[in-house]
Amino acid sequence: MPRLACADPGMSIVTEKNSCQQSESEALSLRFAARLRQITDQDAAYWDYSGIKSNSNPFAYFQYPSMMVPRMQGDIIKAILDVFPKTKRTFDPFAGSGTILAESLTRGLSSIAVDINPMALLLCKVKAAGFRPDIARNILAEVLATSANDHSREVEINYHNRAKWFSEEALEELSKVCRSIKSIEDIE
């Protein structure tokens, strides 16, 4: 049987027929790859975000380890929407500080964010809820006052390998903040 390799660069589909037959998802994936190549070919430095700090956006509430650069994630989502305009939601199985979630929401997409770290999930909940500076200032004052009066050294933040991310002193202080937040009614 004759074999035909498709000529599109970066594509290595070999078929048993005389034409390249691809599923719709394969074709869309190739269009997305082509869109990314086009962006890069137009500006070789397009994906260089070295001059942009990861915490320089309005959603940078917390300095989370290994934060993504929001503009880069936004540009990738934009490229996805260029090729897949019917996209309704994103899924991030390692959400961390919620950069993909926030960038999705600013583009009117719903987003599913998953992480094993409870702090990451809290950050995602905060980002998904929207930001009201007036309410935030009042609650912050209450949280700080309650935390300052908390003299317990009990660590309530308990998850596997927590010492990798936080010192014992930081965990004690975060536990005070956590207890303070939990004491406020209707926080969510």
PDB file of N, CA and C in Angstrom, residues 61-160:
ATOM      1  N   TYR A  61      -1.556  38.738  44.720  1.00  0.00           N
ATOM      2  CA  TYR A  61      -1.897  38.942  46.116  1.00  0.00           C
ATOM      3  C   TYR A  61      -0.865  38.333  47.048  1.00  0.00           C
ATOM      4  N   PHE A  62      -0.100  37.403  46.558  1.00  0.00           N
ATOM      5  CA  PHE A  62       0.745  36.586  47.427  1.00  0.00           C
ATOM      6  C   PHE A  62       1.950  36.144  46.611  1.00  0.00           C
ATOM      7  N   GLN A  63       3.135  36.185  47.197  1.00  0.00           N
ATOM      8  CA  GLN A  63       4.338  35.743  46.494  1.00  0.00           C
ATOM      9  C   GLN A  63       4.436  34.221  46.611  1.00  0.00           C
ATOM     10  N   TYR A  64       3.863  33.547  45.635  1.00  0.00           N
ATOM     11  CA  TYR A  64       3.809  32.088  45.632  1.00  0.00           C
ATOM     12  C   TYR A  64       5.081  31.546  44.969  1.00  0.00           C
ATOM     13  N   PRO A  65       5.639  30.444  45.462  1.00  0.00           N
ATOM     14  CA  PRO A  65       6.845  29.888  44.830  1.00  0.00           C
ATOM     15  C   PRO A  65       6.588  29.526  43.360  1.00  0.00           C
ATOM     16  N   SER A  66       7.520  29.861  42.523  1.00  0.00           N
ATOM     17  CA  SER A  66       7.480  29.497  41.095  1.00  0.00           C
ATOM     18  C   SER A  66       6.241  30.028  40.375  1.00  0.00           C
ATOM     19  N   MET A  67       5.907  31.276  40.616  1.00  0.00           N
ATOM     20  CA  MET A  67       4.751  31.866  39.930  1.00  0.00           C
ATOM     21  C   MET A  67       5.028  32.002  38.431  1.00  0.00           C
ATOM     22  N   MET A  68       3.986  31.802  37.647  1.00  0.00           N
ATOM     23  CA  MET A  68       4.089  31.994  36.199  1.00  0.00           C
ATOM     24  C   MET A  68       3.983  33.487  35.882  1.00  0.00           C
ATOM     25  N   VAL A  69       4.481  33.859  34.722  1.00  0.00           N
ATOM     26  CA  VAL A  69       4.356  35.235  34.261  1.00  0.00           C
ATOM     27  C   VAL A  69       2.963  35.381  33.646  1.00  0.00           C
ATOM     28  N   PRO A  70       2.085  36.173  34.261  1.00  0.00           N
ATOM     29  CA  PRO A  70       0.707  36.276  33.778  1.00  0.00           C
ATOM     30  C   PRO A  70       0.590  36.660  32.308  1.00  0.00           C
ATOM     31  N   ARG A  71       1.429  37.580  31.861  1.00  0.00           N
ATOM     32  CA  ARG A  71       1.326  38.010  30.463  1.00  0.00           C
ATOM     33  C   ARG A  71       1.590  36.848  29.502  1.00  0.00           C
ATOM     34  N   MET A  72       2.544  35.985  29.858  1.00  0.00           N
ATOM     35  CA  MET A  72       2.829  34.836  28.999  1.00  0.00           C
ATOM     36  C   MET A  72       1.620  33.903  28.944  1.00  0.00           C
ATOM     37  N   GLN A  73       1.031  33.625  30.112  1.00  0.00           N
ATOM     38  CA  GLN A  73      -0.129  32.740  30.127  1.00  0.00           C
ATOM     39  C   GLN A  73      -1.287  33.377  29.362  1.00  0.00           C
ATOM     40  N   GLY A  74      -1.441  34.689  29.503  1.00  0.00           N
ATOM     41  CA  GLY A  74      -2.475  35.398  28.760  1.00  0.00           C
ATOM     42  C   GLY A  74      -2.250  35.314  27.257  1.00  0.00           C
ATOM     43  N   ASP A  75      -0.991  35.442  26.835  1.00  0.00           N
ATOM     44  CA  ASP A  75      -0.678  35.341  25.404  1.00  0.00           C
ATOM     45  C   ASP A  75      -0.942  33.936  24.870  1.00  0.00           C
ATOM     46  N   ILE A  76      -0.643  32.924  25.682  1.00  0.00           N
ATOM     47  CA  ILE A  76      -0.905  31.547  25.257  1.00  0.00           C
ATOM     48  C   ILE A  76      -2.418  31.313  25.154  1.00  0.00           C
ATOM     49  N   ILE A  77      -3.171  31.801  26.141  1.00  0.00           N
ATOM     50  CA  ILE A  77      -4.633  31.653  26.085  1.00  0.00           C
ATOM     51  C   ILE A  77      -5.191  32.387  24.867  1.00  0.00           C
ATOM     52  N   LYS A  78      -4.653  33.575  24.569  1.00  0.00           N
ATOM     53  CA  LYS A  78      -5.098  34.319  23.385  1.00  0.00           C
ATOM     54  C   LYS A  78      -4.826  33.507  22.114  1.00  0.00           C
ATOM     55  N   ALA A  79      -3.653  32.893  22.032  1.00  0.00           N
ATOM     56  CA  ALA A  79      -3.323  32.071  20.863  1.00  0.00           C
ATOM     57  C   ALA A  79      -4.270  30.872  20.761  1.00  0.00           C
ATOM     58  N   ILE A  80      -4.606  30.286  21.895  1.00  0.00           N
ATOM     59  CA  ILE A  80      -5.562  29.173  21.897  1.00  0.00           C
ATOM     60  C   ILE A  80      -6.911  29.661  21.374  1.00  0.00           C
ATOM     61  N   LEU A  81      -7.363  30.817  21.850  1.00  0.00           N
ATOM     62  CA  LEU A  81      -8.658  31.353  21.420  1.00  0.00           C
ATOM     63  C   LEU A  81      -8.654  31.735  19.943  1.00  0.00           C
ATOM     64  N   ASP A  82      -7.486  32.139  19.411  1.00  0.00           N
ATOM     65  CA  ASP A  82      -7.384  32.434  17.975  1.00  0.00           C
ATOM     66  C   ASP A  82      -7.698  31.201  17.138  1.00  0.00           C
ATOM     67  N   VAL A  83      -7.239  30.045  17.619  1.00  0.00           N
ATOM     68  CA  VAL A  83      -7.411  28.794  16.870  1.00  0.00           C
ATOM     69  C   VAL A  83      -8.664  28.044  17.296  1.00  0.00           C
ATOM     70  N   PHE A  84      -8.976  28.117  18.573  1.00  0.00           N
ATOM     71  CA  PHE A  84     -10.138  27.419  19.121  1.00  0.00           C
ATOM     72  C   PHE A  84     -11.137  28.453  19.662  1.00  0.00           C
ATOM     73  N   PRO A  85     -11.785  29.221  18.798  1.00  0.00           N
ATOM     74  CA  PRO A  85     -12.642  30.320  19.271  1.00  0.00           C
ATOM     75  C   PRO A  85     -13.854  29.868  20.093  1.00  0.00           C
ATOM     76  N   LYS A  86     -14.212  28.595  20.031  1.00  0.00           N
ATOM     77  CA  LYS A  86     -15.354  28.109  20.799  1.00  0.00           C
ATOM     78  C   LYS A  86     -14.966  27.678  22.214  1.00  0.00           C
ATOM     79  N   THR A  87     -13.712  27.890  22.576  1.00  0.00           N
ATOM     80  CA  THR A  87     -13.250  27.515  23.912  1.00  0.00           C
ATOM     81  C   THR A  87     -14.071  28.247  24.961  1.00  0.00           C
ATOM     82  N   LYS A  88     -14.548  27.493  25.950  1.00  0.00           N
ATOM     83  CA  LYS A  88     -15.385  28.056  27.017  1.00  0.00           C
ATOM     84  C   LYS A  88     -14.686  28.040  28.381  1.00  0.00           C
ATOM     85  N   ARG A  89     -13.715  27.102  28.556  1.00  0.00           N
ATOM     86  CA  ARG A  89     -13.077  27.000  29.867  1.00  0.00           C
ATOM     87  C   ARG A  89     -11.656  26.466  29.715  1.00  0.00           C
ATOM     88  N   THR A  90     -10.887  26.696  30.771  1.00  0.00           N
ATOM     89  CA  THR A  90      -9.542  26.142  30.851  1.00  0.00           C
ATOM     90  C   THR A  90      -9.486  25.180  32.030  1.00  0.00           C
ATOM     91  N   PHE A  91      -8.488  24.328  32.016  1.00  0.00           N
ATOM     92  CA  PHE A  91      -8.260  23.383  33.109  1.00  0.00           C
ATOM     93  C   PHE A  91      -6.785  23.444  33.463  1.00  0.00           C
ATOM     94  N   ASP A  92      -6.481  23.691  34.724  1.00  0.00           N
ATOM     95  CA  ASP A  92      -5.102  23.728  35.199  1.00  0.00           C
ATOM     96  C   ASP A  92      -4.969  22.737  36.350  1.00  0.00           C
ATOM     97  N   PRO A  93      -4.354  21.572  36.100  1.00  0.00           N
ATOM     98  CA  PRO A  93      -4.251  20.544  37.145  1.00  0.00           C
ATOM     99  C   PRO A  93      -3.210  20.865  38.216  1.00  0.00           C
ATOM    100  N   PHE A  94      -2.371  21.878  37.981  1.00  0.00           N
ATOM    101  CA  PHE A  94      -1.351  22.297  38.953  1.00  0.00           C
ATOM    102  C   PHE A  94      -1.470  23.807  39.114  1.00  0.00           C
ATOM    103  N   ALA A  95      -2.574  24.258  39.673  1.00  0.00           N
ATOM    104  CA  ALA A  95      -2.964  25.670  39.636  1.00  0.00           C
ATOM    105  C   ALA A  95      -2.015  26.617  40.356  1.00  0.00           C
ATOM    106  N   GLY A  96      -1.370  26.154  41.407  1.00  0.00           N
ATOM    107  CA  GLY A  96      -0.471  27.049  42.128  1.00  0.00           C
ATOM    108  C   GLY A  96      -1.192  28.314  42.555  1.00  0.00           C
ATOM    109  N   SER A  97      -0.637  29.460  42.189  1.00  0.00           N
ATOM    110  CA  SER A  97      -1.222  30.732  42.610  1.00  0.00           C
ATOM    111  C   SER A  97      -2.411  31.159  41.756  1.00  0.00           C
ATOM    112  N   GLY A  98      -2.773  30.361  40.765  1.00  0.00           N
ATOM    113  CA  GLY A  98      -3.980  30.659  39.989  1.00  0.00           C
ATOM    114  C   GLY A  98      -3.783  31.590  38.812  1.00  0.00           C
ATOM    115  N   THR A  99      -2.583  31.639  38.253  1.00  0.00           N
ATOM    116  CA  THR A  99      -2.322  32.537  37.130  1.00  0.00           C
ATOM    117  C   THR A  99      -3.203  32.200  35.940  1.00  0.00           C
ATOM    118  N   ILE A 100      -3.284  30.926  35.577  1.00  0.00           N
ATOM    119  CA  ILE A 100      -4.112  30.535  34.433  1.00  0.00           C
ATOM    120  C   ILE A 100      -5.583  30.813  34.729  1.00  0.00           C
ATOM    121  N   LEU A 101      -6.007  30.547  35.954  1.00  0.00           N
ATOM    122  CA  LEU A 101      -7.372  30.853  36.369  1.00  0.00           C
ATOM    123  C   LEU A 101      -7.667  32.334  36.162  1.00  0.00           C
ATOM    124  N   ALA A 102      -6.812  33.209  36.692  1.00  0.00           N
ATOM    125  CA  ALA A 102      -7.034  34.659  36.604  1.00  0.00           C
ATOM    126  C   ALA A 102      -7.017  35.130  35.149  1.00  0.00           C
ATOM    127  N   GLU A 103      -6.066  34.651  34.362  1.00  0.00           N
ATOM    128  CA  GLU A 103      -5.982  35.064  32.958  1.00  0.00           C
ATOM    129  C   GLU A 103      -7.194  34.568  32.169  1.00  0.00           C
ATOM    130  N   SER A 104      -7.697  33.401  32.529  1.00  0.00           N
ATOM    131  CA  SER A 104      -8.900  32.874  31.878  1.00  0.00           C
ATOM    132  C   SER A 104     -10.110  33.741  32.213  1.00  0.00           C
ATOM    133  N   LEU A 105     -10.266  34.060  33.484  1.00  0.00           N
ATOM    134  CA  LEU A 105     -11.416  34.850  33.923  1.00  0.00           C
ATOM    135  C   LEU A 105     -11.420  36.235  33.288  1.00  0.00           C
ATOM    136  N   THR A 106     -10.245  36.837  33.116  1.00  0.00           N
ATOM    137  CA  THR A 106     -10.199  38.166  32.487  1.00  0.00           C
ATOM    138  C   THR A 106     -10.602  38.110  31.020  1.00  0.00           C
ATOM    139  N   ARG A 107     -10.576  36.927  30.433  1.00  0.00           N
ATOM    140  CA  ARG A 107     -10.983  36.751  29.037  1.00  0.00           C
ATOM    141  C   ARG A 107     -12.394  36.171  28.915  1.00  0.00           C
ATOM    142  N   GLY A 108     -13.113  36.121  30.031  1.00  0.00           N
ATOM    143  CA  GLY A 108     -14.489  35.644  30.017  1.00  0.00           C
ATOM    144  C   GLY A 108     -14.641  34.141  29.960  1.00  0.00           C
ATOM    145  N   LEU A 109     -13.559  33.399  30.219  1.00  0.00           N
ATOM    146  CA  LEU A 109     -13.612  31.938  30.221  1.00  0.00           C
ATOM    147  C   LEU A 109     -13.830  31.448  31.644  1.00  0.00           C
ATOM    148  N   SER A 110     -14.549  30.364  31.800  1.00  0.00           N
ATOM    149  CA  SER A 110     -14.583  29.726  33.108  1.00  0.00           C
ATOM    150  C   SER A 110     -13.308  28.890  33.218  1.00  0.00           C
ATOM    151  N   SER A 111     -12.957  28.510  34.436  1.00  0.00           N
ATOM    152  CA  SER A 111     -11.703  27.793  34.613  1.00  0.00           C
ATOM    153  C   SER A 111     -11.832  26.801  35.755  1.00  0.00           C
ATOM    154  N   ILE A 112     -11.192  25.667  35.585  1.00  0.00           N
ATOM    155  CA  ILE A 112     -11.117  24.655  36.636  1.00  0.00           C
ATOM    156  C   ILE A 112      -9.670  24.630  37.099  1.00  0.00           C
ATOM    157  N   ALA A 113      -9.462  24.897  38.387  1.00  0.00           N
ATOM    158  CA  ALA A 113      -8.121  24.947  38.948  1.00  0.00           C
ATOM    159  C   ALA A 113      -8.010  23.901  40.054  1.00  0.00           C
ATOM    160  N   VAL A 114      -6.980  23.061  39.985  1.00  0.00           N
ATOM    161  CA  VAL A 114      -6.783  21.976  40.950  1.00  0.00           C
ATOM    162  C   VAL A 114      -5.352  22.065  41.479  1.00  0.00           C
ATOM    163  N   ASP A 115      -5.189  21.820  42.770  1.00  0.00           N
ATOM    164  CA  ASP A 115      -3.851  21.772  43.363  1.00  0.00           C
ATOM    165  C   ASP A 115      -3.935  21.008  44.673  1.00  0.00           C
ATOM    166  N   ILE A 116      -2.835  20.387  45.094  1.00  0.00           N
ATOM    167  CA  ILE A 116      -2.833  19.668  46.367  1.00  0.00           C
ATOM    168  C   ILE A 116      -2.525  20.595  47.536  1.00  0.00           C
ATOM    169  N   ASN A 117      -2.011  21.773  47.259  1.00  0.00           N
ATOM    170  CA  ASN A 117      -1.625  22.718  48.302  1.00  0.00           C
ATOM    171  C   ASN A 117      -2.836  23.555  48.730  1.00  0.00           C
ATOM    172  N   PRO A 118      -3.220  23.494  50.011  1.00  0.00           N
ATOM    173  CA  PRO A 118      -4.376  24.274  50.469  1.00  0.00           C
ATOM    174  C   PRO A 118      -4.207  25.780  50.273  1.00  0.00           C
ATOM    175  N   MET A 119      -2.963  26.279  50.379  1.00  0.00           N
ATOM    176  CA  MET A 119      -2.727  27.713  50.157  1.00  0.00           C
ATOM    177  C   MET A 119      -3.029  28.060  48.701  1.00  0.00           C
ATOM    178  N   ALA A 120      -2.661  27.194  47.785  1.00  0.00           N
ATOM    179  CA  ALA A 120      -2.944  27.425  46.378  1.00  0.00           C
ATOM    180  C   ALA A 120      -4.453  27.492  46.137  1.00  0.00           C
ATOM    181  N   LEU A 121      -5.184  26.591  46.760  1.00  0.00           N
ATOM    182  CA  LEU A 121      -6.640  26.583  46.593  1.00  0.00           C
ATOM    183  C   LEU A 121      -7.270  27.846  47.166  1.00  0.00           C
ATOM    184  N   LEU A 122      -6.743  28.311  48.293  1.00  0.00           N
ATOM    185  CA  LEU A 122      -7.242  29.560  48.871  1.00  0.00           C
ATOM    186  C   LEU A 122      -6.988  30.729  47.916  1.00  0.00           C
ATOM    187  N   LEU A 123      -5.790  30.792  47.361  1.00  0.00           N
ATOM    188  CA  LEU A 123      -5.473  31.859  46.405  1.00  0.00           C
ATOM    189  C   LEU A 123      -6.403  31.813  45.197  1.00  0.00           C
ATOM    190  N   CYS A 124      -6.682  30.613  44.708  1.00  0.00           N
ATOM    191  CA  CYS A 124      -7.583  30.469  43.558  1.00  0.00           C
ATOM    192  C   CYS A 124      -9.000  30.923  43.908  1.00  0.00           C
ATOM    193  N   LYS A 125      -9.458  30.580  45.106  1.00  0.00           N
ATOM    194  CA  LYS A 125     -10.793  31.023  45.529  1.00  0.00           C
ATOM    195  C   LYS A 125     -10.864  32.544  45.590  1.00  0.00           C
ATOM    196  N   VAL A 126      -9.816  33.149  46.129  1.00  0.00           N
ATOM    197  CA  VAL A 126      -9.777  34.611  46.234  1.00  0.00           C
ATOM    198  C   VAL A 126      -9.792  35.241  44.843  1.00  0.00           C
ATOM    199  N   LYS A 127      -8.984  34.725  43.946  1.00  0.00           N
ATOM    200  CA  LYS A 127      -8.922  35.294  42.598  1.00  0.00           C
ATOM    201  C   LYS A 127     -10.227  35.104  41.837  1.00  0.00           C
ATOM    202  N   ALA A 128     -10.876  33.972  42.045  1.00  0.00           N
ATOM    203  CA  ALA A 128     -12.127  33.700  41.334  1.00  0.00           C
ATOM    204  C   ALA A 128     -13.283  34.537  41.863  1.00  0.00           C
ATOM    205  N   ALA A 129     -13.205  34.960  43.121  1.00  0.00           N
ATOM    206  CA  ALA A 129     -14.300  35.709  43.730  1.00  0.00           C
ATOM    207  C   ALA A 129     -14.340  37.169  43.294  1.00  0.00           C
ATOM    208  N   GLY A 130     -13.267  37.663  42.753  1.00  0.00           N
ATOM    209  CA  GLY A 130     -13.219  39.075  42.389  1.00  0.00           C
ATOM    210  C   GLY A 130     -12.668  39.887  43.547  1.00  0.00           C
ATOM    211  N   PHE A 131     -12.314  41.106  43.283  1.00  0.00           N
ATOM    212  CA  PHE A 131     -11.637  41.904  44.290  1.00  0.00           C
ATOM    213  C   PHE A 131     -12.412  43.180  44.580  1.00  0.00           C
ATOM    214  N   ARG A 132     -12.737  43.371  45.846  1.00  0.00           N
ATOM    215  CA  ARG A 132     -13.410  44.591  46.301  1.00  0.00           C
ATOM    216  C   ARG A 132     -12.490  45.271  47.311  1.00  0.00           C
ATOM    217  N   PRO A 133     -11.724  46.279  46.907  1.00  0.00           N
ATOM    218  CA  PRO A 133     -10.742  46.910  47.797  1.00  0.00           C
ATOM    219  C   PRO A 133     -11.330  47.420  49.113  1.00  0.00           C
ATOM    220  N   ASP A 134     -12.527  47.991  49.087  1.00  0.00           N
ATOM    221  CA  ASP A 134     -13.117  48.531  50.314  1.00  0.00           C
ATOM    222  C   ASP A 134     -13.382  47.428  51.337  1.00  0.00           C
ATOM    223  N   ILE A 135     -13.955  46.341  50.881  1.00  0.00           N
ATOM    224  CA  ILE A 135     -14.225  45.209  51.774  1.00  0.00           C
ATOM    225  C   ILE A 135     -12.910  44.572  52.223  1.00  0.00           C
ATOM    226  N   ALA A 136     -11.970  44.455  51.296  1.00  0.00           N
ATOM    227  CA  ALA A 136     -10.681  43.832  51.619  1.00  0.00           C
ATOM    228  C   ALA A 136      -9.940  44.605  52.711  1.00  0.00           C
ATOM    229  N   ARG A 137      -9.950  45.935  52.648  1.00  0.00           N
ATOM    230  CA  ARG A 137      -9.270  46.741  53.677  1.00  0.00           C
ATOM    231  C   ARG A 137      -9.871  46.493  55.057  1.00  0.00           C
ATOM    232  N   ASN A 138     -11.189  46.451  55.131  1.00  0.00           N
ATOM    233  CA  ASN A 138     -11.852  46.228  56.423  1.00  0.00           C
ATOM    234  C   ASN A 138     -11.548  44.837  56.977  1.00  0.00           C
ATOM    235  N   ILE A 139     -11.619  43.843  56.114  1.00  0.00           N
ATOM    236  CA  ILE A 139     -11.349  42.472  56.563  1.00  0.00           C
ATOM    237  C   ILE A 139      -9.879  42.316  56.926  1.00  0.00           C
ATOM    238  N   LEU A 140      -8.992  42.931  56.155  1.00  0.00           N
ATOM    239  CA  LEU A 140      -7.564  42.861  56.465  1.00  0.00           C
ATOM    240  C   LEU A 140      -7.285  43.428  57.853  1.00  0.00           C
ATOM    241  N   ALA A 141      -7.864  44.565  58.147  1.00  0.00           N
ATOM    242  CA  ALA A 141      -7.669  45.175  59.474  1.00  0.00           C
ATOM    243  C   ALA A 141      -8.142  44.222  60.575  1.00  0.00           C
ATOM    244  N   GLU A 142      -9.281  43.573  60.347  1.00  0.00           N
ATOM    245  CA  GLU A 142      -9.812  42.636  61.338  1.00  0.00           C
ATOM    246  C   GLU A 142      -8.908  41.401  61.474  1.00  0.00           C
ATOM    247  N   VAL A 143      -8.436  40.879  60.360  1.00  0.00           N
ATOM    248  CA  VAL A 143      -7.555  39.698  60.377  1.00  0.00           C
ATOM    249  C   VAL A 143      -6.252  40.032  61.096  1.00  0.00           C
ATOM    250  N   LEU A 144      -5.665  41.187  60.793  1.00  0.00           N
ATOM    251  CA  LEU A 144      -4.402  41.565  61.429  1.00  0.00           C
ATOM    252  C   LEU A 144      -4.559  41.762  62.933  1.00  0.00           C
ATOM    253  N   ALA A 145      -5.647  42.402  63.320  1.00  0.00           N
ATOM    254  CA  ALA A 145      -5.881  42.617  64.749  1.00  0.00           C
ATOM    255  C   ALA A 145      -6.072  41.293  65.482  1.00  0.00           C
ATOM    256  N   THR A 146      -6.871  40.413  64.910  1.00  0.00           N
ATOM    257  CA  THR A 146      -7.120  39.108  65.533  1.00  0.00           C
ATOM    258  C   THR A 146      -5.842  38.279  65.577  1.00  0.00           C
ATOM    259  N   SER A 147      -5.070  38.309  64.494  1.00  0.00           N
ATOM    260  CA  SER A 147      -3.812  37.547  64.441  1.00  0.00           C
ATOM    261  C   SER A 147      -2.814  38.055  65.474  1.00  0.00           C
ATOM    262  N   ALA A 148      -2.744  39.379  65.646  1.00  0.00           N
ATOM    263  CA  ALA A 148      -1.804  39.969  66.605  1.00  0.00           C
ATOM    264  C   ALA A 148      -2.123  39.557  68.035  1.00  0.00           C
ATOM    265  N   ASN A 149      -3.381  39.299  68.314  1.00  0.00           N
ATOM    266  CA  ASN A 149      -3.791  38.898  69.663  1.00  0.00           C
ATOM    267  C   ASN A 149      -3.762  37.384  69.868  1.00  0.00           C
ATOM    268  N   ASP A 150      -3.396  36.646  68.848  1.00  0.00           N
ATOM    269  CA  ASP A 150      -3.336  35.182  68.921  1.00  0.00           C
ATOM    270  C   ASP A 150      -1.935  34.786  69.374  1.00  0.00           C
ATOM    271  N   HIS A 151      -1.814  34.216  70.563  1.00  0.00           N
ATOM    272  CA  HIS A 151      -0.500  33.845  71.099  1.00  0.00           C
ATOM    273  C   HIS A 151      -0.246  32.342  71.035  1.00  0.00           C
ATOM    274  N   SER A 152      -1.112  31.627  70.352  1.00  0.00           N
ATOM    275  CA  SER A 152      -0.945  30.184  70.206  1.00  0.00           C
ATOM    276  C   SER A 152       0.213  29.887  69.264  1.00  0.00           C
ATOM    277  N   ARG A 153       0.925  28.810  69.548  1.00  0.00           N
ATOM    278  CA  ARG A 153       2.003  28.362  68.665  1.00  0.00           C
ATOM    279  C   ARG A 153       1.577  27.113  67.897  1.00  0.00           C
ATOM    280  N   GLU A 154       0.298  26.778  68.018  1.00  0.00           N
ATOM    281  CA  GLU A 154      -0.219  25.589  67.351  1.00  0.00           C
ATOM    282  C   GLU A 154      -0.243  25.796  65.827  1.00  0.00           C
ATOM    283  N   VAL A 155       0.260  24.796  65.113  1.00  0.00           N
ATOM    284  CA  VAL A 155       0.259  24.835  63.652  1.00  0.00           C
ATOM    285  C   VAL A 155      -0.963  24.086  63.154  1.00  0.00           C
ATOM    286  N   GLU A 156      -1.849  24.798  62.492  1.00  0.00           N
ATOM    287  CA  GLU A 156      -3.086  24.193  61.978  1.00  0.00           C
ATOM    288  C   GLU A 156      -3.002  23.864  60.496  1.00  0.00           C
ATOM    289  N   ILE A 157      -1.949  24.324  59.876  1.00  0.00           N
ATOM    290  CA  ILE A 157      -1.779  24.063  58.447  1.00  0.00           C
ATOM    291  C   ILE A 157      -1.052  22.739  58.339  1.00  0.00           C
ATOM    292  N   ASN A 158      -1.759  21.719  57.875  1.00  0.00           N
ATOM    293  CA  ASN A 158      -1.193  20.386  57.889  1.00  0.00           C
ATOM    294  C   ASN A 158      -1.393  19.706  56.542  1.00  0.00           C
ATOM    295  N   TYR A 159      -0.328  19.546  55.824  1.00  0.00           N
ATOM    296  CA  TYR A 159      -0.353  18.775  54.590  1.00  0.00           C
ATOM    297  C   TYR A 159       1.033  18.184  54.356  1.00  0.00           C
ATOM    298  N   HIS A 160       1.091  17.169  53.548  1.00  0.00           N
ATOM    299  CA  HIS A 160       2.324  16.439  53.284  1.00  0.00           C
ATOM    300  C   HIS A 160       3.421  17.376  52.773  1.00  0.00           C
TER     301      HIS A 160
END
